[in-house]
Amino acid sequence: MHSTPSILRQEPPVERLPDRAAPDGFHPTSKRRDEVAIEMCECLIDIAAAFFSVSSKELRSAGRNSMTASRVRQIAMYVAHVVLRLTQAEVGRGFGRDRTTVAHACQVIEDMRDDLEFDRVVLTLERIAHAAFRSRLDI
C-alpha cells in the first residue's frame, strides 16, 4: 500500500462563519474602506497637481485631456496603487476611472521607469505620498 503524499491530500474544508452584511448588501467595513480610498485619491490628485504644476480640475475631468494631464494622472494612479496600497478597483473609483484603466496606467508607468530621470520624478512623488499618508499606511 502506498501513502498519498501530503501535498496531494485534501484537507477537510474549513468552516467559515457567514459574513454579516448590512441590510443593503454592503459589508460595513468595505463601505468605510471605499470612502477612505476615495479620500486618499482626492488628496493624492491635489498633491500630484501641485507637484507637476497642472490643474487638479483637469486631472479629475472625465474626458480625455492633454498628454501632460493624462501622464500625471497615470503617475498618480500608479502611486496610489503602489505606495498607498489601494487596489486597482479602489484607485479607479477614486479617480473616476475603470479598474482596467488603472492597470494600464500602472503598466505604462512601470515600463517608463527604465528612464532614470523619469524614475527619479516618480520616486520623488512616491516619497511625498508616503510622507503625506504615513499615519494611514502604518495600519
mmCIF file of the C-alpha atoms, coordinates in Angstrom:
data_MODEL
# 
_entry.id   MODEL 
# 
loop_
_atom_site.group_PDB 
_atom_site.id 
_atom_site.type_symbol 
_atom_site.label_atom_id 
_atom_site.label_alt_id 
_atom_site.label_comp_id 
_atom_site.label_asym_id 
_atom_site.label_entity_id 
_atom_site.label_seq_id 
_atom_site.pdbx_PDB_ins_code 
_atom_site.Cartn_x 
_atom_site.Cartn_y 
_atom_site.Cartn_z 
_atom_site.occupancy 
_atom_site.B_iso_or_equiv 
_atom_site.pdbx_formal_charge 
_atom_site.auth_seq_id 
_atom_site.auth_comp_id 
_atom_site.auth_asym_id 
_atom_site.auth_atom_id 
_atom_site.pdbx_PDB_model_num 
ATOM 1   C CA . MET A 1 1   ? 0.000   0.000  0.000   1.00 0.00 ? 1   MET A CA 1 
ATOM 2   C CA . HIS A 1 2   ? 1.246   3.471  -0.754  1.00 0.00 ? 2   HIS A CA 1 
ATOM 3   C CA . SER A 1 3   ? 0.547   6.543  1.163   1.00 0.00 ? 3   SER A CA 1 
ATOM 4   C CA . THR A 1 4   ? -0.639  9.660  -0.592  1.00 0.00 ? 4   THR A CA 1 
ATOM 5   C CA . PRO A 1 5   ? 1.953   12.426 -0.465  1.00 0.00 ? 5   PRO A CA 1 
ATOM 6   C CA . SER A 1 6   ? 0.863   15.113 1.964   1.00 0.00 ? 6   SER A CA 1 
ATOM 7   C CA . ILE A 1 7   ? 0.831   17.774 -0.743  1.00 0.00 ? 7   ILE A CA 1 
ATOM 8   C CA . LEU A 1 8   ? -1.858  15.866 -2.616  1.00 0.00 ? 8   LEU A CA 1 
ATOM 9   C CA . ARG A 1 9   ? -4.052  15.084 0.368   1.00 0.00 ? 9   ARG A CA 1 
ATOM 10  C CA . GLN A 1 10  ? -7.107  17.212 0.574   1.00 0.00 ? 10  GLN A CA 1 
ATOM 11  C CA . GLU A 1 11  ? -7.700  18.898 3.849   1.00 0.00 ? 11  GLU A CA 1 
ATOM 12  C CA . PRO A 1 12  ? -11.259 18.998 5.113   1.00 0.00 ? 12  PRO A CA 1 
ATOM 13  C CA . PRO A 1 13  ? -12.975 22.279 4.289   1.00 0.00 ? 13  PRO A CA 1 
ATOM 14  C CA . VAL A 1 14  ? -12.639 24.949 6.915   1.00 0.00 ? 14  VAL A CA 1 
ATOM 15  C CA . GLU A 1 15  ? -15.981 26.093 8.198   1.00 0.00 ? 15  GLU A CA 1 
ATOM 16  C CA . ARG A 1 16  ? -16.466 29.798 7.763   1.00 0.00 ? 16  ARG A CA 1 
ATOM 17  C CA . LEU A 1 17  ? -18.841 31.966 9.621   1.00 0.00 ? 17  LEU A CA 1 
ATOM 18  C CA . PRO A 1 18  ? -21.254 33.751 7.316   1.00 0.00 ? 18  PRO A CA 1 
ATOM 19  C CA . ASP A 1 19  ? -20.464 37.394 6.613   1.00 0.00 ? 19  ASP A CA 1 
ATOM 20  C CA . ARG A 1 20  ? -22.775 39.699 8.471   1.00 0.00 ? 20  ARG A CA 1 
ATOM 21  C CA . ALA A 1 21  ? -23.731 42.089 5.738   1.00 0.00 ? 21  ALA A CA 1 
ATOM 22  C CA . ALA A 1 22  ? -25.747 45.203 6.309   1.00 0.00 ? 22  ALA A CA 1 
ATOM 23  C CA . PRO A 1 23  ? -29.334 45.077 5.014   1.00 0.00 ? 23  PRO A CA 1 
ATOM 24  C CA . ASP A 1 24  ? -28.393 46.982 1.847   1.00 0.00 ? 24  ASP A CA 1 
ATOM 25  C CA . GLY A 1 25  ? -25.802 44.335 0.956   1.00 0.00 ? 25  GLY A CA 1 
ATOM 26  C CA . PHE A 1 26  ? -22.706 46.355 1.869   1.00 0.00 ? 26  PHE A CA 1 
ATOM 27  C CA . HIS A 1 27  ? -20.286 44.981 4.363   1.00 0.00 ? 27  HIS A CA 1 
ATOM 28  C CA . PRO A 1 28  ? -19.805 47.841 6.854   1.00 0.00 ? 28  PRO A CA 1 
ATOM 29  C CA . THR A 1 29  ? -16.016 47.786 6.666   1.00 0.00 ? 29  THR A CA 1 
ATOM 30  C CA . SER A 1 30  ? -15.865 47.702 2.868   1.00 0.00 ? 30  SER A CA 1 
ATOM 31  C CA . LYS A 1 31  ? -18.056 50.813 2.602   1.00 0.00 ? 31  LYS A CA 1 
ATOM 32  C CA . ARG A 1 32  ? -15.772 52.688 5.003   1.00 0.00 ? 32  ARG A CA 1 
ATOM 33  C CA . ARG A 1 33  ? -12.677 51.440 3.167   1.00 0.00 ? 33  ARG A CA 1 
ATOM 34  C CA . ASP A 1 34  ? -14.081 52.780 -0.118  1.00 0.00 ? 34  ASP A CA 1 
ATOM 35  C CA . GLU A 1 35  ? -14.711 56.169 1.487   1.00 0.00 ? 35  GLU A CA 1 
ATOM 36  C CA . VAL A 1 36  ? -11.146 56.280 2.818   1.00 0.00 ? 36  VAL A CA 1 
ATOM 37  C CA . ALA A 1 37  ? -9.707  55.163 -0.531  1.00 0.00 ? 37  ALA A CA 1 
ATOM 38  C CA . ILE A 1 38  ? -11.627 57.871 -2.398  1.00 0.00 ? 38  ILE A CA 1 
ATOM 39  C CA . GLU A 1 39  ? -10.497 60.483 0.134   1.00 0.00 ? 39  GLU A CA 1 
ATOM 40  C CA . MET A 1 40  ? -6.864  59.379 -0.244  1.00 0.00 ? 40  MET A CA 1 
ATOM 41  C CA . CYS A 1 41  ? -7.111  59.542 -4.043  1.00 0.00 ? 41  CYS A CA 1 
ATOM 42  C CA . GLU A 1 42  ? -8.631  63.026 -3.857  1.00 0.00 ? 42  GLU A CA 1 
ATOM 43  C CA . CYS A 1 43  ? -5.699  64.199 -1.730  1.00 0.00 ? 43  CYS A CA 1 
ATOM 44  C CA . LEU A 1 44  ? -3.160  62.499 -3.986  1.00 0.00 ? 44  LEU A CA 1 
ATOM 45  C CA . ILE A 1 45  ? -4.677  64.201 -7.048  1.00 0.00 ? 45  ILE A CA 1 
ATOM 46  C CA . ASP A 1 46  ? -4.137  67.578 -5.344  1.00 0.00 ? 46  ASP A CA 1 
ATOM 47  C CA . ILE A 1 47  ? -0.565  66.639 -4.402  1.00 0.00 ? 47  ILE A CA 1 
ATOM 48  C CA . ALA A 1 48  ? 0.256   65.459 -7.947  1.00 0.00 ? 48  ALA A CA 1 
ATOM 49  C CA . ALA A 1 49  ? -1.335  68.578 -9.457  1.00 0.00 ? 49  ALA A CA 1 
ATOM 50  C CA . ALA A 1 50  ? 0.793   70.834 -7.258  1.00 0.00 ? 50  ALA A CA 1 
ATOM 51  C CA . PHE A 1 51  ? 3.953   68.773 -7.803  1.00 0.00 ? 51  PHE A CA 1 
ATOM 52  C CA . PHE A 1 52  ? 3.631   68.793 -11.594 1.00 0.00 ? 52  PHE A CA 1 
ATOM 53  C CA . SER A 1 53  ? 2.018   72.257 -11.862 1.00 0.00 ? 53  SER A CA 1 
ATOM 54  C CA . VAL A 1 54  ? -1.113  71.061 -13.630 1.00 0.00 ? 54  VAL A CA 1 
ATOM 55  C CA . SER A 1 55  ? -4.760  71.749 -12.916 1.00 0.00 ? 55  SER A CA 1 
ATOM 56  C CA . SER A 1 56  ? -6.336  69.378 -10.404 1.00 0.00 ? 56  SER A CA 1 
ATOM 57  C CA . LYS A 1 57  ? -9.606  70.051 -12.220 1.00 0.00 ? 57  LYS A CA 1 
ATOM 58  C CA . GLU A 1 58  ? -8.087  68.669 -15.405 1.00 0.00 ? 58  GLU A CA 1 
ATOM 59  C CA . LEU A 1 59  ? -6.783  65.597 -13.550 1.00 0.00 ? 59  LEU A CA 1 
ATOM 60  C CA . ARG A 1 60  ? -10.298 64.948 -12.229 1.00 0.00 ? 60  ARG A CA 1 
ATOM 61  C CA . SER A 1 61  ? -12.146 65.549 -15.506 1.00 0.00 ? 61  SER A CA 1 
ATOM 62  C CA . ALA A 1 62  ? -13.860 62.545 -17.035 1.00 0.00 ? 62  ALA A CA 1 
ATOM 63  C CA . GLY A 1 63  ? -12.944 63.177 -20.664 1.00 0.00 ? 63  GLY A CA 1 
ATOM 64  C CA . ARG A 1 64  ? -9.643  62.902 -22.442 1.00 0.00 ? 64  ARG A CA 1 
ATOM 65  C CA . ASN A 1 65  ? -7.089  65.535 -21.539 1.00 0.00 ? 65  ASN A CA 1 
ATOM 66  C CA . SER A 1 66  ? -3.767  66.836 -22.698 1.00 0.00 ? 66  SER A CA 1 
ATOM 67  C CA . MET A 1 67  ? -0.918  64.358 -22.788 1.00 0.00 ? 67  MET A CA 1 
ATOM 68  C CA . THR A 1 68  ? 0.627   66.092 -19.775 1.00 0.00 ? 68  THR A CA 1 
ATOM 69  C CA . ALA A 1 69  ? -2.507  65.760 -17.634 1.00 0.00 ? 69  ALA A CA 1 
ATOM 70  C CA . SER A 1 70  ? -3.007  62.160 -18.733 1.00 0.00 ? 70  SER A CA 1 
ATOM 71  C CA . ARG A 1 71  ? 0.566   61.232 -17.837 1.00 0.00 ? 71  ARG A CA 1 
ATOM 72  C CA . VAL A 1 72  ? 0.346   62.978 -14.452 1.00 0.00 ? 72  VAL A CA 1 
ATOM 73  C CA . ARG A 1 73  ? -2.913  61.135 -13.761 1.00 0.00 ? 73  ARG A CA 1 
ATOM 74  C CA . GLN A 1 74  ? -1.245  57.832 -14.694 1.00 0.00 ? 74  GLN A CA 1 
ATOM 75  C CA . ILE A 1 75  ? 1.637   58.560 -12.332 1.00 0.00 ? 75  ILE A CA 1 
ATOM 76  C CA . ALA A 1 76  ? -0.778  59.454 -9.532  1.00 0.00 ? 76  ALA A CA 1 
ATOM 77  C CA . MET A 1 77  ? -2.785  56.260 -10.128 1.00 0.00 ? 77  MET A CA 1 
ATOM 78  C CA . TYR A 1 78  ? 0.431   54.246 -10.034 1.00 0.00 ? 78  TYR A CA 1 
ATOM 79  C CA . VAL A 1 79  ? 1.490   55.871 -6.759  1.00 0.00 ? 79  VAL A CA 1 
ATOM 80  C CA . ALA A 1 80  ? -1.969  55.314 -5.254  1.00 0.00 ? 80  ALA A CA 1 
ATOM 81  C CA . HIS A 1 81  ? -1.717  51.620 -6.077  1.00 0.00 ? 81  HIS A CA 1 
ATOM 82  C CA . VAL A 1 82  ? 1.937   51.038 -5.176  1.00 0.00 ? 82  VAL A CA 1 
ATOM 83  C CA . VAL A 1 83  ? 2.518   53.391 -2.244  1.00 0.00 ? 83  VAL A CA 1 
ATOM 84  C CA . LEU A 1 84  ? -0.952  53.766 -0.749  1.00 0.00 ? 84  LEU A CA 1 
ATOM 85  C CA . ARG A 1 85  ? -1.609  50.043 -1.319  1.00 0.00 ? 85  ARG A CA 1 
ATOM 86  C CA . LEU A 1 86  ? -5.062  50.616 -2.740  1.00 0.00 ? 86  LEU A CA 1 
ATOM 87  C CA . THR A 1 87  ? -6.490  48.011 -5.082  1.00 0.00 ? 87  THR A CA 1 
ATOM 88  C CA . GLN A 1 88  ? -6.785  48.942 -8.730  1.00 0.00 ? 88  GLN A CA 1 
ATOM 89  C CA . ALA A 1 89  ? -10.573 48.971 -8.350  1.00 0.00 ? 89  ALA A CA 1 
ATOM 90  C CA . GLU A 1 90  ? -10.300 51.400 -5.397  1.00 0.00 ? 90  GLU A CA 1 
ATOM 91  C CA . VAL A 1 91  ? -7.928  53.630 -7.353  1.00 0.00 ? 91  VAL A CA 1 
ATOM 92  C CA . GLY A 1 92  ? -10.322 53.538 -10.292 1.00 0.00 ? 92  GLY A CA 1 
ATOM 93  C CA . ARG A 1 93  ? -13.222 54.677 -8.120  1.00 0.00 ? 93  ARG A CA 1 
ATOM 94  C CA . GLY A 1 94  ? -11.045 57.387 -6.554  1.00 0.00 ? 94  GLY A CA 1 
ATOM 95  C CA . PHE A 1 95  ? -10.001 58.737 -9.947  1.00 0.00 ? 95  PHE A CA 1 
ATOM 96  C CA . GLY A 1 96  ? -13.366 58.242 -11.645 1.00 0.00 ? 96  GLY A CA 1 
ATOM 97  C CA . ARG A 1 97  ? -11.891 55.643 -13.984 1.00 0.00 ? 97  ARG A CA 1 
ATOM 98  C CA . ASP A 1 98  ? -12.256 51.920 -14.632 1.00 0.00 ? 98  ASP A CA 1 
ATOM 99  C CA . ARG A 1 99  ? -10.026 49.324 -12.958 1.00 0.00 ? 99  ARG A CA 1 
ATOM 100 C CA . THR A 1 100 ? -8.596  48.369 -16.364 1.00 0.00 ? 100 THR A CA 1 
ATOM 101 C CA . THR A 1 101 ? -7.551  51.980 -16.945 1.00 0.00 ? 101 THR A CA 1 
ATOM 102 C CA . VAL A 1 102 ? -5.629  51.853 -13.661 1.00 0.00 ? 102 VAL A CA 1 
ATOM 103 C CA . ALA A 1 103 ? -3.990  48.558 -14.655 1.00 0.00 ? 103 ALA A CA 1 
ATOM 104 C CA . HIS A 1 104 ? -2.915  50.127 -17.963 1.00 0.00 ? 104 HIS A CA 1 
ATOM 105 C CA . ALA A 1 105 ? -1.579  53.223 -16.183 1.00 0.00 ? 105 ALA A CA 1 
ATOM 106 C CA . CYS A 1 106 ? 0.457   51.094 -13.769 1.00 0.00 ? 106 CYS A CA 1 
ATOM 107 C CA . GLN A 1 107 ? 1.955   49.096 -16.647 1.00 0.00 ? 107 GLN A CA 1 
ATOM 108 C CA . VAL A 1 108 ? 2.817   52.232 -18.631 1.00 0.00 ? 108 VAL A CA 1 
ATOM 109 C CA . ILE A 1 109 ? 4.484   53.937 -15.659 1.00 0.00 ? 109 ILE A CA 1 
ATOM 110 C CA . GLU A 1 110 ? 6.362   50.777 -14.650 1.00 0.00 ? 110 GLU A CA 1 
ATOM 111 C CA . ASP A 1 111 ? 7.736   50.490 -18.200 1.00 0.00 ? 111 ASP A CA 1 
ATOM 112 C CA . MET A 1 112 ? 8.721   54.175 -18.276 1.00 0.00 ? 112 MET A CA 1 
ATOM 113 C CA . ARG A 1 113 ? 10.693  53.852 -15.042 1.00 0.00 ? 113 ARG A CA 1 
ATOM 114 C CA . ASP A 1 114 ? 13.580  52.401 -17.038 1.00 0.00 ? 114 ASP A CA 1 
ATOM 115 C CA . ASP A 1 115 ? 14.417  56.034 -17.844 1.00 0.00 ? 115 ASP A CA 1 
ATOM 116 C CA . LEU A 1 116 ? 16.473  57.252 -14.867 1.00 0.00 ? 116 LEU A CA 1 
ATOM 117 C CA . GLU A 1 117 ? 15.187  60.837 -14.918 1.00 0.00 ? 117 GLU A CA 1 
ATOM 118 C CA . PHE A 1 118 ? 11.561  59.703 -15.101 1.00 0.00 ? 118 PHE A CA 1 
ATOM 119 C CA . ASP A 1 119 ? 12.228  57.193 -12.316 1.00 0.00 ? 119 ASP A CA 1 
ATOM 120 C CA . ARG A 1 120 ? 13.616  59.987 -10.095 1.00 0.00 ? 120 ARG A CA 1 
ATOM 121 C CA . VAL A 1 121 ? 10.476  62.068 -10.642 1.00 0.00 ? 121 VAL A CA 1 
ATOM 122 C CA . VAL A 1 122 ? 8.171   59.148 -9.794  1.00 0.00 ? 122 VAL A CA 1 
ATOM 123 C CA . LEU A 1 123 ? 10.307  58.240 -6.779  1.00 0.00 ? 123 LEU A CA 1 
ATOM 124 C CA . THR A 1 124 ? 10.028  61.819 -5.504  1.00 0.00 ? 124 THR A CA 1 
ATOM 125 C CA . LEU A 1 125 ? 6.229   61.718 -5.758  1.00 0.00 ? 125 LEU A CA 1 
ATOM 126 C CA . GLU A 1 126 ? 6.239   58.301 -4.056  1.00 0.00 ? 126 GLU A CA 1 
ATOM 127 C CA . ARG A 1 127 ? 8.221   59.766 -1.152  1.00 0.00 ? 127 ARG A CA 1 
ATOM 128 C CA . ILE A 1 128 ? 5.899   62.762 -0.879  1.00 0.00 ? 128 ILE A CA 1 
ATOM 129 C CA . ALA A 1 129 ? 2.832   60.484 -0.890  1.00 0.00 ? 129 ALA A CA 1 
ATOM 130 C CA . HIS A 1 130 ? 4.376   58.201 1.706   1.00 0.00 ? 130 HIS A CA 1 
ATOM 131 C CA . ALA A 1 131 ? 5.140   61.154 3.967   1.00 0.00 ? 131 ALA A CA 1 
ATOM 132 C CA . ALA A 1 132 ? 1.676   62.678 3.464   1.00 0.00 ? 132 ALA A CA 1 
ATOM 133 C CA . PHE A 1 133 ? -0.162  59.431 4.224   1.00 0.00 ? 133 PHE A CA 1 
ATOM 134 C CA . ARG A 1 134 ? 2.293   57.922 6.721   1.00 0.00 ? 134 ARG A CA 1 
ATOM 135 C CA . SER A 1 135 ? -0.248  57.744 9.558   1.00 0.00 ? 135 SER A CA 1 
ATOM 136 C CA . ARG A 1 136 ? -2.724  55.835 7.359   1.00 0.00 ? 136 ARG A CA 1 
ATOM 137 C CA . LEU A 1 137 ? -0.112  53.478 5.934   1.00 0.00 ? 137 LEU A CA 1 
ATOM 138 C CA . ASP A 1 138 ? 1.058   52.204 9.318   1.00 0.00 ? 138 ASP A CA 1 
ATOM 139 C CA . ILE A 1 139 ? -2.284  50.499 9.895   1.00 0.00 ? 139 ILE A CA 1 
# 
